[in-house]
Coordinates of C-alpha atoms and ligand atoms in Angstrom, one line a residue:
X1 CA 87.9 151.0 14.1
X2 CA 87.1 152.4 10.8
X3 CA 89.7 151.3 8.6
X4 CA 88.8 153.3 5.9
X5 CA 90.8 151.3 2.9
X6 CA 88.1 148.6 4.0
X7 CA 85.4 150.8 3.5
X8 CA 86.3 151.3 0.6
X9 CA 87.8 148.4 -0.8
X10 CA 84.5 146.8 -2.2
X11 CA 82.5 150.0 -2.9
X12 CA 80.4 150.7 -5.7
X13 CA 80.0 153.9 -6.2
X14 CA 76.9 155.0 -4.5
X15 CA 78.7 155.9 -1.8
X16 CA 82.2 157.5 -2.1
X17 CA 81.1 160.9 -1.6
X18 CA 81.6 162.7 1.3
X19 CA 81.2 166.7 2.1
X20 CA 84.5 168.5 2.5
X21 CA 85.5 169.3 5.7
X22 CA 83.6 173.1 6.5
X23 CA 80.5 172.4 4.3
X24 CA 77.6 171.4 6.8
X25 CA 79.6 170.2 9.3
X26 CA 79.7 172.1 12.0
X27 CA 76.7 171.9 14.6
X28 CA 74.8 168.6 15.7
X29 CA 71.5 170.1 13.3
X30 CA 74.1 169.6 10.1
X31 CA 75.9 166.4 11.1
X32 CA 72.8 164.3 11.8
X33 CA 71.7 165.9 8.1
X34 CA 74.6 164.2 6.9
X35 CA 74.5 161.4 8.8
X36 CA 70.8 160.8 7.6
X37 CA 71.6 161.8 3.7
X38 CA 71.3 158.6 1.8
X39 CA 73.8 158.5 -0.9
X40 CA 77.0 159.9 1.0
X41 CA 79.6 156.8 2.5
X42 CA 81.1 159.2 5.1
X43 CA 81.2 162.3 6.6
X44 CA 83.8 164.7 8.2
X45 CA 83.2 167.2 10.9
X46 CA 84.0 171.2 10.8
X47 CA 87.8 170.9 11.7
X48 CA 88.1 171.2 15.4
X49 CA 90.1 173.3 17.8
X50 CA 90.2 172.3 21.8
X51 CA 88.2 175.3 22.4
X52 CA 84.8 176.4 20.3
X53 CA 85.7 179.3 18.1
X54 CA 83.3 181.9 16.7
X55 CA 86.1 182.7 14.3
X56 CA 87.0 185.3 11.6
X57 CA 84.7 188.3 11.4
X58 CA 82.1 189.1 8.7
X59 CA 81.6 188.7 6.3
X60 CA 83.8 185.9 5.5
X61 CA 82.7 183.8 2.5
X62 CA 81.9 185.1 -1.0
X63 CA 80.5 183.1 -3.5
X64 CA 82.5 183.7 -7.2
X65 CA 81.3 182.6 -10.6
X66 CA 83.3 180.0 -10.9
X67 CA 84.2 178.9 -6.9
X68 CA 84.2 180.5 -3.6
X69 CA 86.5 182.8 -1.4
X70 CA 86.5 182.0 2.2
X71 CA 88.1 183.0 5.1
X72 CA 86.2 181.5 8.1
X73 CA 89.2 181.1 10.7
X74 CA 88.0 177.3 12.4
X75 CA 84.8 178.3 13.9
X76 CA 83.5 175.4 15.7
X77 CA 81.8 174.1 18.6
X78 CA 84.9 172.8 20.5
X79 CA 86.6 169.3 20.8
X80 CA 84.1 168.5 23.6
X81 CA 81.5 169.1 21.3
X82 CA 82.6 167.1 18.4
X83 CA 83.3 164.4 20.9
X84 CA 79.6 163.8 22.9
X85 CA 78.2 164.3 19.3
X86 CA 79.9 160.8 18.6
X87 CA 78.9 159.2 21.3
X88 CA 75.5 160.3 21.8
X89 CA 74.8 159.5 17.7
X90 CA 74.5 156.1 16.3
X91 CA 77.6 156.5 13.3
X92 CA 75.1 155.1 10.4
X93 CA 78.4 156.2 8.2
X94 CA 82.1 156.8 9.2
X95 CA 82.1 160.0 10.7
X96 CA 86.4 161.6 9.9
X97 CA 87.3 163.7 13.1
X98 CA 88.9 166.7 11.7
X99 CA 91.5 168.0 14.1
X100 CA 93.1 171.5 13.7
X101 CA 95.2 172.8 16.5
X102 CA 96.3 176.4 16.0
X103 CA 99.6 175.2 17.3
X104 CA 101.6 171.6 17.7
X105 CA 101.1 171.3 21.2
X106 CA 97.1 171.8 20.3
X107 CA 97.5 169.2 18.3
X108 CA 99.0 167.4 20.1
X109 CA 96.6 167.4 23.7
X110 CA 93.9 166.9 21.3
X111 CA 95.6 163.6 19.6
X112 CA 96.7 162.1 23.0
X113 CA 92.7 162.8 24.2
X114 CA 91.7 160.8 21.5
X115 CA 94.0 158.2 21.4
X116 CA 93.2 157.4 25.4
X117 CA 89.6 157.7 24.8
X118 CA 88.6 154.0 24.8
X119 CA 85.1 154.6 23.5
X120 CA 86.2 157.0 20.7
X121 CA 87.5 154.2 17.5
X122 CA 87.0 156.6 15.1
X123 CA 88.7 157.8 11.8
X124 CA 90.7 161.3 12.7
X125 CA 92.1 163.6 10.2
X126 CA 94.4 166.2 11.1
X127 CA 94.1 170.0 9.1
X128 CA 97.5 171.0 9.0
X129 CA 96.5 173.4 5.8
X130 CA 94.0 175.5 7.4
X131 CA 94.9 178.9 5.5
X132 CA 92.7 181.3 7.3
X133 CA 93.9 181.6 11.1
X134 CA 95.0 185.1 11.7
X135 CA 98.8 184.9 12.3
X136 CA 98.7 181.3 12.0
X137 CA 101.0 179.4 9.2
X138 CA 99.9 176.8 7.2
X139 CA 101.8 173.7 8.8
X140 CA 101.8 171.2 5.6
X141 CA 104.0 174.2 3.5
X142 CA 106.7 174.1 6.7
X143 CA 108.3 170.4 6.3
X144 CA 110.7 170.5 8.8
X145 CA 107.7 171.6 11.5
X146 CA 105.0 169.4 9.6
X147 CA 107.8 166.2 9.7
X148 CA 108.8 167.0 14.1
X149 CA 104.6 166.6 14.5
X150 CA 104.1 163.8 12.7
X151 CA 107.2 162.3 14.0
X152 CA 105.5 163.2 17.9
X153 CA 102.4 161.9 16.6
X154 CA 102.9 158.5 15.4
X155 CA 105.3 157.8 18.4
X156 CA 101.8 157.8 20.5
X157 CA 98.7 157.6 18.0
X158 CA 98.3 154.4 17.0
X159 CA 94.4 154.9 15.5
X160 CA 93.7 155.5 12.3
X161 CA 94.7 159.1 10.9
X162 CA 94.5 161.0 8.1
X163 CA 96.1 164.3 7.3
X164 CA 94.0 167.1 5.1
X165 CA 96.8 168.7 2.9
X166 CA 96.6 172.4 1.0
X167 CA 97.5 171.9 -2.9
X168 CA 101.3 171.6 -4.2
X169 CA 102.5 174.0 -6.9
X170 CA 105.7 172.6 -7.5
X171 CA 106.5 168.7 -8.3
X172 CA 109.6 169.1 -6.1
X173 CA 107.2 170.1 -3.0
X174 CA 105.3 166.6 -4.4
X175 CA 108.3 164.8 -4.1
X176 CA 109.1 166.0 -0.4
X177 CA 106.0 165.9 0.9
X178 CA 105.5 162.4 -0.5
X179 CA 108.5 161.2 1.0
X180 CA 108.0 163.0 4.5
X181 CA 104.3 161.3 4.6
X182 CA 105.5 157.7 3.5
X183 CA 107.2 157.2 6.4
X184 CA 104.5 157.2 8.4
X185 CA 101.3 154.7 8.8
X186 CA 98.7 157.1 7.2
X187 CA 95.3 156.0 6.4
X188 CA 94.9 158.8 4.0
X189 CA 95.6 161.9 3.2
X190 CA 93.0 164.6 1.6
X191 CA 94.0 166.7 -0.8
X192 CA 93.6 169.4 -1.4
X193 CA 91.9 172.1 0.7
X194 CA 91.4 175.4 -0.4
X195 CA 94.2 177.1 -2.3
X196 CA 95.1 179.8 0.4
X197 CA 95.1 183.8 0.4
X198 CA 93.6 184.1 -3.2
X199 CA 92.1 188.2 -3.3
X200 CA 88.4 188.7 -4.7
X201 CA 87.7 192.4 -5.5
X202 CA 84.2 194.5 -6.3
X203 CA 85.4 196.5 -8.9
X204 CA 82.6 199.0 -8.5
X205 CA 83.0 199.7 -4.7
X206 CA 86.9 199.1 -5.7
X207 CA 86.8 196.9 -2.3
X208 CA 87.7 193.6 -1.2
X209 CA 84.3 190.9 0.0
X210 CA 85.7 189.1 2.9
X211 CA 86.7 190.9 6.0
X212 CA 89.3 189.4 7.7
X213 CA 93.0 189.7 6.6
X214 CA 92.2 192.5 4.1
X215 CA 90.7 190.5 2.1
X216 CA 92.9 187.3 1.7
X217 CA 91.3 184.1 2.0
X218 CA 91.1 180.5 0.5
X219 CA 89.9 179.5 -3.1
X220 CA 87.6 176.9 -4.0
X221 CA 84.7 175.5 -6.3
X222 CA 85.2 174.5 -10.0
X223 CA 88.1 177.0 -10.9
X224 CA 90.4 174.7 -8.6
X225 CA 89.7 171.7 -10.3
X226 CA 92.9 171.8 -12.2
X227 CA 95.1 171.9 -9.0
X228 CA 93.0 169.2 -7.1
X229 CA 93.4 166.9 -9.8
X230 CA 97.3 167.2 -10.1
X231 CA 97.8 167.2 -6.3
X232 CA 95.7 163.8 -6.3
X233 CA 97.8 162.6 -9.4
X234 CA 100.8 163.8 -8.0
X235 CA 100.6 162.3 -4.7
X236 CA 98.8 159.0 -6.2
X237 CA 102.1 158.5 -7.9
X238 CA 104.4 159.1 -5.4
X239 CA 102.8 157.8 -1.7
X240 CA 102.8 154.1 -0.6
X241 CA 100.1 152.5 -1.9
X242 CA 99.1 151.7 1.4
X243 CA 98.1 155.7 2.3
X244 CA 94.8 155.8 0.4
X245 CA 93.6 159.8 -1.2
X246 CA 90.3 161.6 -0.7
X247 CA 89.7 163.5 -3.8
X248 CA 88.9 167.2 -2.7
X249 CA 88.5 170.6 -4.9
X250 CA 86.6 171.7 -8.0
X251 CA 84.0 168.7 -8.2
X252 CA 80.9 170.2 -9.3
X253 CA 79.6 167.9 -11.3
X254 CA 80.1 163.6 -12.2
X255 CA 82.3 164.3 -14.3
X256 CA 84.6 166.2 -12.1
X257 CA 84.6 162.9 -9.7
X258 CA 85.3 161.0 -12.4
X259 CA 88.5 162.3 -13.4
X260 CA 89.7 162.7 -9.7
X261 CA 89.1 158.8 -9.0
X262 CA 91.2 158.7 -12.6
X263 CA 94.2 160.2 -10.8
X264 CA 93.7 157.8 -7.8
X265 CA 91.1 159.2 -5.5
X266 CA 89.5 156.3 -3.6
X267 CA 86.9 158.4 -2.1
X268 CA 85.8 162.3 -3.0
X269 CA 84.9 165.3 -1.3
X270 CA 82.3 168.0 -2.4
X271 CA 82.7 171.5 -0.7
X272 CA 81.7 174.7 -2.3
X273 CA 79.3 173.0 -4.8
X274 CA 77.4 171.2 -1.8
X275 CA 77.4 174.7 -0.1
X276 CA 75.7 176.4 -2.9
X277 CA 73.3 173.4 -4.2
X278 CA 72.4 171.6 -0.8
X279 CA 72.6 167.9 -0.1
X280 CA 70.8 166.7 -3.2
X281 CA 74.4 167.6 -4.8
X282 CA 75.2 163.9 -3.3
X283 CA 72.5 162.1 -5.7
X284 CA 73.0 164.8 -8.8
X285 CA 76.9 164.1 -8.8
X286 CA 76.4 160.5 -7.9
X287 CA 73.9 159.6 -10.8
X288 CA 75.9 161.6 -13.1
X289 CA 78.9 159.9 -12.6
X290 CA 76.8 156.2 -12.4
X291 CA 75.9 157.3 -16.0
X292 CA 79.4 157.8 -17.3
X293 CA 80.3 154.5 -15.6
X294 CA 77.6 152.8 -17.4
X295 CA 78.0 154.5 -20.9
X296 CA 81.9 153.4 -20.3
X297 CA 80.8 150.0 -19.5
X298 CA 82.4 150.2 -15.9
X299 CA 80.7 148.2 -13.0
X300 CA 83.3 148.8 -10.4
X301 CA 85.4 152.3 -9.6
X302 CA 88.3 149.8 -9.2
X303 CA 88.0 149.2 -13.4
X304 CA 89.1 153.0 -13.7
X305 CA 91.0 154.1 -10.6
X306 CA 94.1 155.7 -10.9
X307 CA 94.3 154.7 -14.8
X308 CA 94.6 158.1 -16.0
X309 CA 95.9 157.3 -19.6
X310 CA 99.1 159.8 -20.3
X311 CA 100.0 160.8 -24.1
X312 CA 103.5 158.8 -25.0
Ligands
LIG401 O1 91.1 174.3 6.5 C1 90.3 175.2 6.2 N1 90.2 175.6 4.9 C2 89.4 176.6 4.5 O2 89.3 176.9 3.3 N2 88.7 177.3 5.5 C3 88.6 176.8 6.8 C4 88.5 177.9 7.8 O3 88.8 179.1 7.5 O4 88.0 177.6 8.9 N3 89.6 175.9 7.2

């Protein structure tokens, strides 16, 4: 099984990137792209639903100066999809399963396939922070609902699993969500996805760019970076050390990465800047941040992780 605290536990850094969940992920042609780019460590499918999904009308991502607006609503091939892709394709890097049910019992059937599925020993991550699904509400910001699923869950799933988190505004959300997650064998979480319902306007046509939902849809790209890095600080602080953190949102650059493994990131994500730039973002980012380790005189991501310095 991919234990993915052992993946990481002696890596260097030429390989904790990873795309984020949506970014050229979603048909066979794009996963064996990842699967064949040299620098990533992992990779994590388009999050899947039990049924493909053409999803939200167009258009439904904008690029903005500083990020991207998106409001793709979970299209995807399909569980079936995701699944013969695994085992018809050697896994030259841990491929994460994304899961996203549009409801618990989706979940749920989805979870239960997986966990009887002998042959599949993969890593599975469950979206409950999908913000874009029409009519759907984002599970992770309902703690009751989010705390009855996981409860369900772990009573049967005994793989590894993540969860993929939306960001945190308030340190008392931290706080619950942190203690609603540590009761539960995690491998990870990743946070953050995409701060939801943000609104871009053209000011000249005085009209919205994304179709669906008038216009609402999820915020990424550098102008989240703030938010990514306290969610991953905030949650570094507060889960057991035992649930490790993929660092997602705003990284654009090396040193982006190297302040989220600051906070306590063991591995990070890349989404809207690997959209816009390509794969080669994975070596530009990488390099950059290998030159910071190097002028800093760290050899290991372990001699910085999670020591952000405060101000006493
Ligand atoms: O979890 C998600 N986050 C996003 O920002 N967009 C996608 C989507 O809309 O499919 N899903």
């Amino acid at each position: 099984s991919v234990d993915l605290s052992a993946q990481i536990a002696n890596m260097k850094v030429n390989n904790l990137f990873l795309n984020a969940s949506g970014i050229h992920c979603q048909t066979e042609a794009e996963l064996d792209d990842l699967m064949q780019e040299p620098v990533s460590g992992a990779m994590v499918t388009k999050s899947m639903t039990p049924q493909s999904r053409f999803g939200n009308p167009l258009p439904r991502y904008y690029r903005l100066a500083n990020g991207s607006i998106n409001s793709m609503g979970l299209p995807n091939e399909g569980f079936d999809y995701y699944m013969d892709y695994l085992k018809t394709h050697d896994q030259i890097k841990p491929v994460i399963v994304s899961v996203a049910g549009r409801s618990k019992e989706e979940d749920l059937a989805m979870l239960h396939t997986l966990q009887d599925d002998d042959s599949y020993q993969g890593l599975t991550e469950l979206n409950l922070s999908c913000p874009n699904v029409i009519g759907e509400p984002q599970m992770a910001y309902d703690f009751p609902a989010a705390n009855d699923l996981l409860k369900e869950v772990f009573s049967f799933y005994k793989k590894p699993l993540g969860i993929k988190l939306p960001p945190y505004f308030d340190l008392v959300h931290f706080d619950q969500i942190a203690e609603l997650l540590n009761q539960y064998p995690l491998s990870h979480v990743n946070t953050i996805n995409s701060i939801g319902n943000g609104l871009w306007i053209d000011v000249n046509s005085e009209t919205v760019v994304l179709k669906p939902k008038g216009g609402f849809g999820g915020v990424g790209g550098s102008m989240v970076l703030p938010t990514a890095l306290a969610n991953v600080r905030g949650l570094r602080q507060r889960l057991n050390p035992s649930i490790k953190i993929i660092g997602t949102g705003g990284v654009t650059n090396g040193r982006d990465a190297f302040a989220h493994i600051l906070c306590g990131a063991e591995m990070v994500s890349i989404g809207t800047q690997l959209y816009e730039e390509g794969l080669g973002a994975f070596e530009r980012v990488t390099r950059e941040l290998t030159d910071i380790m190097e002028a800093k005189g760290y050899e290991l991501l372990a001699d910085f992780r999670g020591k952000l310095k405060v101000i006493e």
